Each structure stands twice: as structure tokens, then as C-alpha cells.
Amino acid sequence: MANLFFFQSSKSFMSIAFLIQKTVPFCFHCNADVVTEFIEGLVETYPGLQYLDGFPLVKVVIRSDVSSSTYEKVAIISGGGSGHEPAHAGFVGEGMLTAAICGDVFASPTVDAILAGIRAVTGPKGCLLIVKNYTGDRLNFGLAAEQAKSEGFEVEMVIVGDDCALPPPRGVAGRRGLAGTILVHKIAGAAAAAGLSLLDVAAEAKHASEMVGTMGVALSVCTLPGQVTPDRLGPGKMELGLGIHGEPGAAVTDLLPVDVVVAHVLKQILSTETNYVPITRGNRVILMINGLGATPLMELMIAAGKAVPIMQLDHGLAVDRVYTGSFMTSLDMAGFSISIMKADQKILQRLDAPTRAPSWPVGVEGDRPPAKIPVPIPVSRPTNNEELSRPQQLTHQGRILELAIEAAVSSVIELRDSLNEWDSRVGDGDCGSTMFKGAAAILDDMKKYYPLNDAAETVNEMGSSIQRVMGGTSGILYNIFCKAAYAKLKTSSKPVTAKECELMHTAFSCAWST
């Protein structure tokens, strides 16, 4: 399976070169027991988790340190259809969920499975069921809750509907439950771990659910196990506001720059017309960038980097926490969702509280320091080029050296695409782009401060320019070449002649083009 979701250069364009080659890797998707085998692998990976021996009808993951007969805190139970991993089983752990009820892929768990989970972990303080707003989940969890109450259990239920894609008149069944549910899990789990009563935990969870809004965007629909991927979108298209089960969204459009997409999604969530979330200018907020299954972390981070300044500058919001990663996926869907939650001190305290849930990110609590600080300047290097500057008047040799450098780097710039093509046949296809960076930096720096009348210092500065912008093997090699040439020229008692400048041009041209 190959999914490519390009965010190009500083413009960060989602490329129309998005590729979808749906195959069946290792026959994972052919297996009817995919959910039970996922659970078996999960509990082997994380010893703090166990599952109830009720396969295939009862698929419940629980904390290994909790028993209904001894547990003295409110149990937090959630779940739903599988295919959204790490949700929900990956968020079982102290300080978060006590149990996760796993249905088949995109199918609500049965009443019997939900009841089994309630019975396994609910002690005298009762349990809170956190349910995403889908008809099957509400019916099955609701009936299980009523039956559990008839058995003497204290049960409360909170419905999460954080979808902001569809205007209220078009939401027939209400707002769908999306990735914002994970934030509600964390807040409720922390409240329960703090020893609060069932009613207080439920109140905090309900408050959190009313403070969060989510909207997703995708470049593909997902592949259900054993089925062929539908080509609903087609090439060069993206969908705004679709659901986590691949349900159609608000609109299908041409691929757009990621900053445009992020700005649109944020505007939709924060719209004062729909008023889905009570967030206004000056509020403190939490941001979650959630991958839908096939989007690399690099691209999710790009989306996060675009979202924060838009929220700060365009919407006047203080972003207190940013969570970026895959929290609630849709199998192998390419895309991401954005969740925004209004923050207060209690919500931040709950989010920062410790948890042993394996899929909750660590190291995100506390105040946010400045995202950008100055690059340290070496003590030995002159600052602002006080000692090095371009001469006001070039000597004859200086002029020849300038022309030689210009000709060499111009040749490299022209060869960028050809070098990339040649390199792609034997390597990773970036040689031309890397060389282009070095050539462009030399050309720019030469106009500013190369001491062209001094050939040795000029070659040394060329090495510094290369070192600053060129990565990989080629960058360090050309830097070494320049430093070696500098050392040789500095020890030579003979001045550099015009003929030697011409030879230097030829050498650079040949070296860079090969």
C-alpha cells in the first residue's frame, strides 16, 4: 500500500500527485478475526492491559490492575466500532479509560459485550460510559446501561458529538462523534483518578464534550477489510468534513494548499453562525491535529505548524496545548482532522494529569515556551560579517573569480532536474535539489560578503555557505573540498593568477555536475 500526501515547500501544497495503490499487504485485511487478533497483539505489547476471554462475541480490553470487586474509583468505559486505532483500546490505562469495548470494524459493539465490560470493572462508585454520537453506539450502550442499572450498578452516560462539518439543519442525527472524544476520555479519566464521585466525573466529561469541536479533511476513502477501495473522490480531489467511517462530508473540492485547508477548517469550527463551540477571541484553547491512518507524522506536524499562527493571529486565541499524532483513525484513510477545545484551568489540569494509557502522548504538559529562538553564533566566527565583506572595487582577478563562480553555480542550477532524475535511478532522487540549495546559497552570499579579491578567503566562505544549507553526503564533501583548497591557497606564497581562477571555474563546474 502506498499513500503519498505531499505538502510542498514553503507553500505547503497538497500535491495532486497523491497516489493510492490499494493492495492487501500480508493478507491482514483478508482475516475475519482481525479485531480479536489486534487485541491479542495489543495486550502482548502492553502488559498493563488484559482482555476478557469472550472472543469472538465479547471483545473487551481492560486495565490489568482493576477488578470490580476491589476498584474504589469511578470506572471510565468507552468503545465503538474498531478500525479507529489507537482508539479506543489504546487509551485504556490508569488516568484514562478503565475498559474499552471493541466492536467489529465500523460496527457498534453488542449489548452483551458492553455489559461484560461494565461487570468486569465497575465497583461501588459506579461507571461512566462515554459514547460517540452514532445511532448504533447510542442504542447499544444505552440499553446496556439500563440493564446494568437493573443489576444494581451505578451508571451514567455522556454522549460526545463534536463534528462541526455540517450546519445544524443538515445534521439529521446530530453531530457525529470524532477525535475530540479522546480529549473527553482524558479529562474524565483524570477526574476519576482524582477520586471524584460519579456525578462529578460525568459533569466534567459533559462540560468537556460541550467545549470541543472537530472537522476532518481527507484525500481518500478507507479500505474496509476484504473489500476493494471505492474510488469516490477521484484523482486531484479532496473531501471536507467526512466522517470517520468514510461517510460523505460537506463538500468535495480540488486539492488546495494546506494552509488554505487549515484556515477553512478552523473558520468552520469557530464559526459564530453555527456556534458549535463557545469559543471567542481572547479564549485559551487546546489544539489536536489527528491523523486519519495514512498521513505521515511529518505532514501532521506541518498542519499543526500552520494552524497555531492562524488561531493566534486570525482568531485571537491563546493556544495552551497542542497534541499532534494519530488518535482516532479511519483504517488507512489519508487525511487529518482538527479539534479545538476551549480551555480553563481545570481542563488543563486534567489533560496534564499523569496516565499510563499507552497511546496518550507524553511530555506535553506545562506552559508553552517560545517556539522559535535565535541560532547560536560561534564565538570564533565574526558576527554580521564585520571582518568579511564584498569589496567596493574588484581587482581584475577578483572579477574573473566572480564570473567563474557565477558560471559554475549557474550550471548546477540548470542541472537540478537532470541530476534528480539521474540520482533517482540509483538513489533517493534528491541530488539535484541538494546541489541547487548549495549553488543558490553561494550565489546569494557572494553578492553580500564574499571577499572576491582574496581567492583563499572566498573559497573558505563558499565552504561555509555549502555547510549551512546542504545536507547529506554531498554537502560535507564539498565543504571539505573548499576547506582543503583554502588551506592550500593560504600556505601558497604565490598570488592566485587569472589563469588559475579560470581553472578553478572549470574544476567547480566539473565537480558539481558529476
PDB file of C-alpha atoms in Angstrom, residues 60-320:
ATOM      1  CA  VAL A  60     -13.245  -6.053  25.764  1.00  0.00           C
ATOM      2  CA  VAL A  61      -9.855  -4.605  26.793  1.00  0.00           C
ATOM      3  CA  ILE A  62      -9.456  -3.720  30.483  1.00  0.00           C
ATOM      4  CA  ARG A  63      -6.796  -2.469  32.861  1.00  0.00           C
ATOM      5  CA  SER A  64      -4.912  -5.399  34.356  1.00  0.00           C
ATOM      6  CA  ASP A  65      -4.854  -3.716  37.795  1.00  0.00           C
ATOM      7  CA  VAL A  66      -8.635  -3.291  38.071  1.00  0.00           C
ATOM      8  CA  SER A  67     -11.250  -5.680  39.402  1.00  0.00           C
ATOM      9  CA  SER A  68     -14.892  -4.830  40.037  1.00  0.00           C
ATOM     10  CA  SER A  69     -14.673  -6.332  43.496  1.00  0.00           C
ATOM     11  CA  THR A  70     -11.802  -4.105  44.607  1.00  0.00           C
ATOM     12  CA  TYR A  71     -11.913  -0.983  42.436  1.00  0.00           C
ATOM     13  CA  GLU A  72     -12.738   2.053  44.544  1.00  0.00           C
ATOM     14  CA  LYS A  73     -12.931   4.752  41.876  1.00  0.00           C
ATOM     15  CA  VAL A  74     -15.332   5.585  39.076  1.00  0.00           C
ATOM     16  CA  ALA A  75     -14.728   3.327  36.067  1.00  0.00           C
ATOM     17  CA  ILE A  76     -14.492   5.096  32.696  1.00  0.00           C
ATOM     18  CA  ILE A  77     -15.729   2.936  29.825  1.00  0.00           C
ATOM     19  CA  SER A  78     -15.860   3.779  26.142  1.00  0.00           C
ATOM     20  CA  GLY A  79     -15.694   1.986  22.825  1.00  0.00           C
ATOM     21  CA  GLY A  80     -17.358   1.532  19.491  1.00  0.00           C
ATOM     22  CA  GLY A  81     -16.501   0.037  16.164  1.00  0.00           C
ATOM     23  CA  SER A  82     -12.913  -0.996  15.533  1.00  0.00           C
ATOM     24  CA  GLY A  83     -10.771   0.443  12.752  1.00  0.00           C
ATOM     25  CA  HIS A  84     -10.048   3.708  14.599  1.00  0.00           C
ATOM     26  CA  GLU A  85      -6.932   2.532  16.396  1.00  0.00           C
ATOM     27  CA  PRO A  86      -5.411   3.566  18.716  1.00  0.00           C
ATOM     28  CA  ALA A  87      -8.962   4.490  19.765  1.00  0.00           C
ATOM     29  CA  HIS A  88     -10.318   3.095  21.905  1.00  0.00           C
ATOM     30  CA  ALA A  89      -8.275   0.257  23.372  1.00  0.00           C
ATOM     31  CA  GLY A  90      -5.016   2.199  23.134  1.00  0.00           C
ATOM     32  CA  PHE A  91      -6.343   4.687  25.681  1.00  0.00           C
ATOM     33  CA  VAL A  92      -7.024   2.123  28.400  1.00  0.00           C
ATOM     34  CA  GLY A  93      -4.813   2.748  31.391  1.00  0.00           C
ATOM     35  CA  GLU A  94      -4.610   4.404  34.778  1.00  0.00           C
ATOM     36  CA  GLY A  95      -5.714   8.018  34.443  1.00  0.00           C
ATOM     37  CA  MET A  96      -7.788   7.405  31.334  1.00  0.00           C
ATOM     38  CA  LEU A  97     -10.132   4.558  30.300  1.00  0.00           C
ATOM     39  CA  THR A  98     -10.765   1.617  32.570  1.00  0.00           C
ATOM     40  CA  ALA A  99     -12.172  -0.523  29.768  1.00  0.00           C
ATOM     41  CA  ALA A 100     -12.714  -0.303  26.004  1.00  0.00           C
ATOM     42  CA  ILE A 101     -15.497  -2.247  24.293  1.00  0.00           C
ATOM     43  CA  CYS A 102     -14.443  -3.173  20.747  1.00  0.00           C
ATOM     44  CA  GLY A 103     -16.992  -3.877  18.055  1.00  0.00           C
ATOM     45  CA  ASP A 104     -16.247  -5.308  14.641  1.00  0.00           C
ATOM     46  CA  VAL A 105     -14.758  -2.891  12.107  1.00  0.00           C
ATOM     47  CA  PHE A 106     -17.004   0.207  11.995  1.00  0.00           C
ATOM     48  CA  ALA A 107     -19.761  -1.701  13.864  1.00  0.00           C
ATOM     49  CA  SER A 108     -21.058  -0.901  17.303  1.00  0.00           C
ATOM     50  CA  PRO A 109     -20.284  -3.496  19.999  1.00  0.00           C
ATOM     51  CA  THR A 110     -23.137  -5.663  21.198  1.00  0.00           C
ATOM     52  CA  VAL A 111     -25.100  -5.087  24.385  1.00  0.00           C
ATOM     53  CA  ASP A 112     -23.664  -8.300  25.836  1.00  0.00           C
ATOM     54  CA  ALA A 113     -20.082  -7.108  25.216  1.00  0.00           C
ATOM     55  CA  ILE A 114     -20.779  -3.738  26.832  1.00  0.00           C
ATOM     56  CA  LEU A 115     -22.406  -5.405  29.813  1.00  0.00           C
ATOM     57  CA  ALA A 116     -19.415  -7.712  30.195  1.00  0.00           C
ATOM     58  CA  GLY A 117     -17.127  -4.691  30.357  1.00  0.00           C
ATOM     59  CA  ILE A 118     -19.317  -2.930  32.911  1.00  0.00           C
ATOM     60  CA  ARG A 119     -19.430  -6.005  35.126  1.00  0.00           C
ATOM     61  CA  ALA A 120     -15.670  -6.552  34.876  1.00  0.00           C
ATOM     62  CA  VAL A 121     -14.500  -3.141  36.106  1.00  0.00           C
ATOM     63  CA  THR A 122     -17.348  -1.323  37.868  1.00  0.00           C
ATOM     64  CA  GLY A 123     -17.082  -1.089  41.620  1.00  0.00           C
ATOM     65  CA  PRO A 124     -19.242   0.631  44.243  1.00  0.00           C
ATOM     66  CA  LYS A 125     -18.558   4.141  42.846  1.00  0.00           C
ATOM     67  CA  GLY A 126     -20.131   3.203  39.524  1.00  0.00           C
ATOM     68  CA  CYS A 127     -19.083   3.768  35.919  1.00  0.00           C
ATOM     69  CA  LEU A 128     -19.303   6.454  33.259  1.00  0.00           C
ATOM     70  CA  LEU A 129     -19.985   5.422  29.666  1.00  0.00           C
ATOM     71  CA  ILE A 130     -18.519   7.854  27.101  1.00  0.00           C
ATOM     72  CA  VAL A 131     -20.273   7.266  23.783  1.00  0.00           C
ATOM     73  CA  LYS A 132     -19.748   8.816  20.367  1.00  0.00           C
ATOM     74  CA  ASN A 133     -22.906  10.111  18.743  1.00  0.00           C
ATOM     75  CA  TYR A 134     -23.716   7.312  16.295  1.00  0.00           C
ATOM     76  CA  THR A 135     -27.066   5.553  16.284  1.00  0.00           C
ATOM     77  CA  GLY A 136     -25.694   2.050  16.852  1.00  0.00           C
ATOM     78  CA  ASP A 137     -23.442   3.140  19.700  1.00  0.00           C
ATOM     79  CA  ARG A 138     -26.169   5.119  21.431  1.00  0.00           C
ATOM     80  CA  LEU A 139     -28.682   2.274  21.207  1.00  0.00           C
ATOM     81  CA  ASN A 140     -26.328  -0.485  22.333  1.00  0.00           C
ATOM     82  CA  PHE A 141     -24.593   1.457  25.094  1.00  0.00           C
ATOM     83  CA  GLY A 142     -27.917   2.926  26.199  1.00  0.00           C
ATOM     84  CA  LEU A 143     -29.614  -0.475  26.505  1.00  0.00           C
ATOM     85  CA  ALA A 144     -26.566  -1.929  28.275  1.00  0.00           C
ATOM     86  CA  ALA A 145     -26.634   0.972  30.737  1.00  0.00           C
ATOM     87  CA  GLU A 146     -30.280   0.357  31.568  1.00  0.00           C
ATOM     88  CA  GLN A 147     -29.707  -3.343  32.071  1.00  0.00           C
ATOM     89  CA  ALA A 148     -26.636  -2.666  34.244  1.00  0.00           C
ATOM     90  CA  LYS A 149     -28.700  -0.322  36.396  1.00  0.00           C
ATOM     91  CA  SER A 150     -31.280  -3.066  36.845  1.00  0.00           C
ATOM     92  CA  GLU A 151     -28.452  -5.259  38.152  1.00  0.00           C
ATOM     93  CA  GLY A 152     -27.582  -2.670  40.783  1.00  0.00           C
ATOM     94  CA  PHE A 153     -24.725  -0.800  39.081  1.00  0.00           C
ATOM     95  CA  GLU A 154     -24.453   2.979  39.234  1.00  0.00           C
ATOM     96  CA  VAL A 155     -24.162   4.101  35.603  1.00  0.00           C
ATOM     97  CA  GLU A 156     -24.035   7.481  33.875  1.00  0.00           C
ATOM     98  CA  MET A 157     -23.607   8.153  30.168  1.00  0.00           C
ATOM     99  CA  VAL A 158     -22.180  11.137  28.263  1.00  0.00           C
ATOM    100  CA  ILE A 159     -22.668  11.500  24.503  1.00  0.00           C
ATOM    101  CA  VAL A 160     -19.923  13.220  22.514  1.00  0.00           C
ATOM    102  CA  GLY A 161     -20.867  14.916  19.242  1.00  0.00           C
ATOM    103  CA  ASP A 162     -18.010  17.219  18.284  1.00  0.00           C
ATOM    104  CA  ASP A 163     -18.443  17.290  14.491  1.00  0.00           C
ATOM    105  CA  CYS A 164     -18.562  20.820  13.044  1.00  0.00           C
ATOM    106  CA  ALA A 165     -18.746  19.959   9.340  1.00  0.00           C
ATOM    107  CA  LEU A 166     -22.480  20.118   8.742  1.00  0.00           C
ATOM    108  CA  PRO A 167     -24.747  23.049   9.641  1.00  0.00           C
ATOM    109  CA  PRO A 168     -27.322  22.152  12.311  1.00  0.00           C
ATOM    110  CA  PRO A 169     -30.317  21.870   9.900  1.00  0.00           C
ATOM    111  CA  ARG A 170     -28.487  19.203   7.869  1.00  0.00           C
ATOM    112  CA  GLY A 171     -27.427  17.076  10.807  1.00  0.00           C
ATOM    113  CA  VAL A 172     -30.368  14.671  10.904  1.00  0.00           C
ATOM    114  CA  ALA A 173     -28.936  12.512  13.698  1.00  0.00           C
ATOM    115  CA  GLY A 174     -27.000  15.299  15.343  1.00  0.00           C
ATOM    116  CA  ARG A 175     -23.292  15.935  15.397  1.00  0.00           C
ATOM    117  CA  ARG A 176     -21.082  12.903  14.875  1.00  0.00           C
ATOM    118  CA  GLY A 177     -18.522  11.854  17.481  1.00  0.00           C
ATOM    119  CA  LEU A 178     -14.981  12.401  16.217  1.00  0.00           C
ATOM    120  CA  ALA A 179     -11.451  12.773  17.560  1.00  0.00           C
ATOM    121  CA  GLY A 180     -12.452  15.310  20.198  1.00  0.00           C
ATOM    122  CA  THR A 181     -13.820  12.314  22.100  1.00  0.00           C
ATOM    123  CA  ILE A 182     -10.237  11.404  23.056  1.00  0.00           C
ATOM    124  CA  LEU A 183      -9.850  14.685  24.945  1.00  0.00           C
ATOM    125  CA  VAL A 184     -13.070  13.899  26.812  1.00  0.00           C
ATOM    126  CA  HIS A 185     -11.648  10.456  27.696  1.00  0.00           C
ATOM    127  CA  LYS A 186      -8.555  12.073  29.192  1.00  0.00           C
ATOM    128  CA  ILE A 187     -10.450  14.652  31.215  1.00  0.00           C
ATOM    129  CA  ALA A 188     -12.925  12.102  32.581  1.00  0.00           C
ATOM    130  CA  GLY A 189     -10.152   9.608  33.338  1.00  0.00           C
ATOM    131  CA  ALA A 190      -8.151  12.189  35.268  1.00  0.00           C
ATOM    132  CA  ALA A 191     -11.220  13.271  37.223  1.00  0.00           C
ATOM    133  CA  ALA A 192     -11.960   9.661  38.143  1.00  0.00           C
ATOM    134  CA  ALA A 193      -8.329   9.062  39.143  1.00  0.00           C
ATOM    135  CA  ALA A 194      -8.577  12.098  41.445  1.00  0.00           C
ATOM    136  CA  GLY A 195     -11.333  10.290  43.380  1.00  0.00           C
ATOM    137  CA  LEU A 196     -14.356  12.350  42.315  1.00  0.00           C
ATOM    138  CA  SER A 197     -17.869  10.949  42.557  1.00  0.00           C
ATOM    139  CA  LEU A 198     -19.698   9.534  39.547  1.00  0.00           C
ATOM    140  CA  LEU A 199     -21.891  12.597  39.176  1.00  0.00           C
ATOM    141  CA  ASP A 200     -18.895  14.951  39.363  1.00  0.00           C
ATOM    142  CA  VAL A 201     -16.908  12.910  36.840  1.00  0.00           C
ATOM    143  CA  ALA A 202     -19.904  12.838  34.497  1.00  0.00           C
ATOM    144  CA  ALA A 203     -20.337  16.602  34.889  1.00  0.00           C
ATOM    145  CA  GLU A 204     -16.705  17.258  33.931  1.00  0.00           C
ATOM    146  CA  ALA A 205     -16.967  14.908  30.945  1.00  0.00           C
ATOM    147  CA  LYS A 206     -20.192  16.565  29.763  1.00  0.00           C
ATOM    148  CA  HIS A 207     -18.665  20.022  30.136  1.00  0.00           C
ATOM    149  CA  ALA A 208     -15.619  18.937  28.129  1.00  0.00           C
ATOM    150  CA  SER A 209     -17.807  17.487  25.384  1.00  0.00           C
ATOM    151  CA  GLU A 210     -19.570  20.836  25.039  1.00  0.00           C
ATOM    152  CA  MET A 211     -16.259  22.708  24.719  1.00  0.00           C
ATOM    153  CA  VAL A 212     -14.787  20.789  21.760  1.00  0.00           C
ATOM    154  CA  GLY A 213     -15.313  20.913  18.009  1.00  0.00           C
ATOM    155  CA  THR A 214     -13.764  18.807  15.233  1.00  0.00           C
ATOM    156  CA  MET A 215     -13.662  18.759  11.451  1.00  0.00           C
ATOM    157  CA  GLY A 216     -11.802  16.392   9.129  1.00  0.00           C
ATOM    158  CA  VAL A 217     -10.395  16.515   5.612  1.00  0.00           C
ATOM    159  CA  ALA A 218      -9.348  13.522   3.514  1.00  0.00           C
ATOM    160  CA  LEU A 219      -7.723  12.700   0.195  1.00  0.00           C
ATOM    161  CA  SER A 220      -9.008   9.139   0.080  1.00  0.00           C
ATOM    162  CA  VAL A 221     -11.701   6.936   1.483  1.00  0.00           C
ATOM    163  CA  CYS A 222     -10.671   3.985   3.621  1.00  0.00           C
ATOM    164  CA  THR A 223     -10.346   0.319   2.693  1.00  0.00           C
ATOM    165  CA  LEU A 224     -12.646  -1.993   4.636  1.00  0.00           C
ATOM    166  CA  PRO A 225     -11.153  -5.420   5.393  1.00  0.00           C
ATOM    167  CA  GLY A 226     -11.584  -7.791   2.478  1.00  0.00           C
ATOM    168  CA  GLN A 227     -13.146  -5.174   0.217  1.00  0.00           C
ATOM    169  CA  VAL A 228     -11.994  -3.136  -2.770  1.00  0.00           C
ATOM    170  CA  THR A 229     -11.370   0.537  -2.098  1.00  0.00           C
ATOM    171  CA  PRO A 230     -14.114   2.705  -3.622  1.00  0.00           C
ATOM    172  CA  ASP A 231     -12.884   5.491  -5.866  1.00  0.00           C
ATOM    173  CA  ARG A 232     -15.469   8.019  -4.717  1.00  0.00           C
ATOM    174  CA  LEU A 233     -13.200  11.067  -4.801  1.00  0.00           C
ATOM    175  CA  GLY A 234     -11.146  10.525  -7.940  1.00  0.00           C
ATOM    176  CA  PRO A 235      -7.698  11.974  -8.692  1.00  0.00           C
ATOM    177  CA  GLY A 236      -6.885  15.509  -7.660  1.00  0.00           C
ATOM    178  CA  LYS A 237      -9.839  15.765  -5.255  1.00  0.00           C
ATOM    179  CA  MET A 238     -10.252  16.096  -1.519  1.00  0.00           C
ATOM    180  CA  GLU A 239     -13.240  15.891   0.801  1.00  0.00           C
ATOM    181  CA  LEU A 240     -14.066  18.279   3.617  1.00  0.00           C
ATOM    182  CA  GLY A 241     -15.990  17.188   6.676  1.00  0.00           C
ATOM    183  CA  LEU A 242     -16.311  13.456   6.070  1.00  0.00           C
ATOM    184  CA  GLY A 243     -16.919  11.042   8.950  1.00  0.00           C
ATOM    185  CA  ILE A 244     -14.502   8.539  10.489  1.00  0.00           C
ATOM    186  CA  HIS A 245     -16.314   5.649   8.784  1.00  0.00           C
ATOM    187  CA  GLY A 246     -15.913   7.204   5.350  1.00  0.00           C
ATOM    188  CA  GLU A 247     -19.361   8.824   5.358  1.00  0.00           C
ATOM    189  CA  PRO A 248     -19.695  11.622   2.795  1.00  0.00           C
ATOM    190  CA  GLY A 249     -18.762  15.040   4.091  1.00  0.00           C
ATOM    191  CA  ALA A 250     -19.829  18.588   3.443  1.00  0.00           C
ATOM    192  CA  ALA A 251     -18.053  19.109   0.109  1.00  0.00           C
ATOM    193  CA  VAL A 252     -15.670  17.607  -2.441  1.00  0.00           C
ATOM    194  CA  THR A 253     -13.192  20.059  -3.908  1.00  0.00           C
ATOM    195  CA  ASP A 254      -9.948  20.262  -5.828  1.00  0.00           C
ATOM    196  CA  LEU A 255      -6.761  19.819  -3.836  1.00  0.00           C
ATOM    197  CA  LEU A 256      -5.802  23.058  -2.106  1.00  0.00           C
ATOM    198  CA  PRO A 257      -2.726  24.410  -0.300  1.00  0.00           C
ATOM    199  CA  VAL A 258      -2.605  23.021   3.212  1.00  0.00           C
ATOM    200  CA  ASP A 259      -2.601  26.478   4.811  1.00  0.00           C
ATOM    201  CA  VAL A 260      -5.818  27.278   2.926  1.00  0.00           C
ATOM    202  CA  VAL A 261      -7.388  24.000   4.070  1.00  0.00           C
ATOM    203  CA  VAL A 262      -6.359  24.520   7.695  1.00  0.00           C
ATOM    204  CA  ALA A 263      -7.693  28.088   7.658  1.00  0.00           C
ATOM    205  CA  HIS A 264     -11.022  26.886   6.232  1.00  0.00           C
ATOM    206  CA  VAL A 265     -11.379  24.107   8.821  1.00  0.00           C
ATOM    207  CA  LEU A 266     -10.567  26.460  11.703  1.00  0.00           C
ATOM    208  CA  LYS A 267     -13.059  29.013  10.414  1.00  0.00           C
ATOM    209  CA  GLN A 268     -15.730  26.321  10.193  1.00  0.00           C
ATOM    210  CA  ILE A 269     -15.137  25.058  13.727  1.00  0.00           C
ATOM    211  CA  LEU A 270     -15.041  28.561  15.198  1.00  0.00           C
ATOM    212  CA  SER A 271     -17.991  29.895  13.185  1.00  0.00           C
ATOM    213  CA  THR A 272     -20.241  32.210  15.158  1.00  0.00           C
ATOM    214  CA  GLU A 273     -23.145  31.332  12.847  1.00  0.00           C
ATOM    215  CA  THR A 274     -23.298  27.663  13.800  1.00  0.00           C
ATOM    216  CA  ASN A 275     -21.959  28.365  17.303  1.00  0.00           C
ATOM    217  CA  TYR A 276     -20.870  24.751  17.720  1.00  0.00           C
ATOM    218  CA  VAL A 277     -18.210  25.672  20.292  1.00  0.00           C
ATOM    219  CA  PRO A 278     -18.397  28.589  22.756  1.00  0.00           C
ATOM    220  CA  ILE A 279     -15.004  29.969  21.757  1.00  0.00           C
ATOM    221  CA  THR A 280     -14.420  33.680  21.181  1.00  0.00           C
ATOM    222  CA  ARG A 281     -11.427  35.956  20.776  1.00  0.00           C
ATOM    223  CA  GLY A 282      -9.185  36.013  23.819  1.00  0.00           C
ATOM    224  CA  ASN A 283     -10.046  32.459  24.921  1.00  0.00           C
ATOM    225  CA  ARG A 284      -7.479  29.825  25.797  1.00  0.00           C
ATOM    226  CA  VAL A 285      -7.741  26.665  23.709  1.00  0.00           C
ATOM    227  CA  ILE A 286      -6.322  23.195  23.114  1.00  0.00           C
ATOM    228  CA  LEU A 287      -5.471  22.075  19.580  1.00  0.00           C
ATOM    229  CA  MET A 288      -5.425  18.469  18.394  1.00  0.00           C
ATOM    230  CA  ILE A 289      -4.177  17.507  14.925  1.00  0.00           C
ATOM    231  CA  ASN A 290      -5.298  13.921  14.346  1.00  0.00           C
ATOM    232  CA  GLY A 291      -4.091  11.652  11.554  1.00  0.00           C
ATOM    233  CA  LEU A 292      -6.739   9.506   9.889  1.00  0.00           C
ATOM    234  CA  GLY A 293      -4.494   6.498   9.286  1.00  0.00           C
ATOM    235  CA  ALA A 294      -2.254   7.028   6.265  1.00  0.00           C
ATOM    236  CA  THR A 295      -0.842  10.508   6.829  1.00  0.00           C
ATOM    237  CA  PRO A 296       2.823  10.659   7.903  1.00  0.00           C
ATOM    238  CA  LEU A 297       3.683  12.429  11.131  1.00  0.00           C
ATOM    239  CA  MET A 298       5.751  14.932   9.142  1.00  0.00           C
ATOM    240  CA  GLU A 299       2.636  16.133   7.334  1.00  0.00           C
ATOM    241  CA  LEU A 300       0.589  16.263  10.530  1.00  0.00           C
ATOM    242  CA  MET A 301       3.284  18.463  12.048  1.00  0.00           C
ATOM    243  CA  ILE A 302       3.093  20.741   9.000  1.00  0.00           C
ATOM    244  CA  ALA A 303      -0.651  21.103   9.574  1.00  0.00           C
ATOM    245  CA  ALA A 304      -0.016  21.884  13.255  1.00  0.00           C
ATOM    246  CA  GLY A 305       2.572  24.485  12.299  1.00  0.00           C
ATOM    247  CA  LYS A 306       0.057  26.186  10.007  1.00  0.00           C
ATOM    248  CA  ALA A 307      -2.821  26.007  12.497  1.00  0.00           C
ATOM    249  CA  VAL A 308      -1.233  27.669  15.522  1.00  0.00           C
ATOM    250  CA  PRO A 309      -0.388  31.069  13.958  1.00  0.00           C
ATOM    251  CA  ILE A 310      -3.774  31.185  12.204  1.00  0.00           C
ATOM    252  CA  MET A 311      -5.517  30.614  15.527  1.00  0.00           C
ATOM    253  CA  GLN A 312      -3.371  33.234  17.223  1.00  0.00           C
ATOM    254  CA  LEU A 313      -3.408  35.960  14.566  1.00  0.00           C
ATOM    255  CA  ASP A 314      -6.723  35.462  12.752  1.00  0.00           C
ATOM    256  CA  HIS A 315      -8.890  34.302  15.642  1.00  0.00           C
ATOM    257  CA  GLY A 316      -7.144  35.903  18.625  1.00  0.00           C
ATOM    258  CA  LEU A 317      -6.826  32.658  20.589  1.00  0.00           C
ATOM    259  CA  ALA A 318      -4.171  31.608  23.098  1.00  0.00           C
ATOM    260  CA  VAL A 319      -3.081  28.056  22.237  1.00  0.00           C
ATOM    261  CA  ASP A 320      -2.173  26.378  25.527  1.00  0.00           C
TER     262      ASP A 320
END
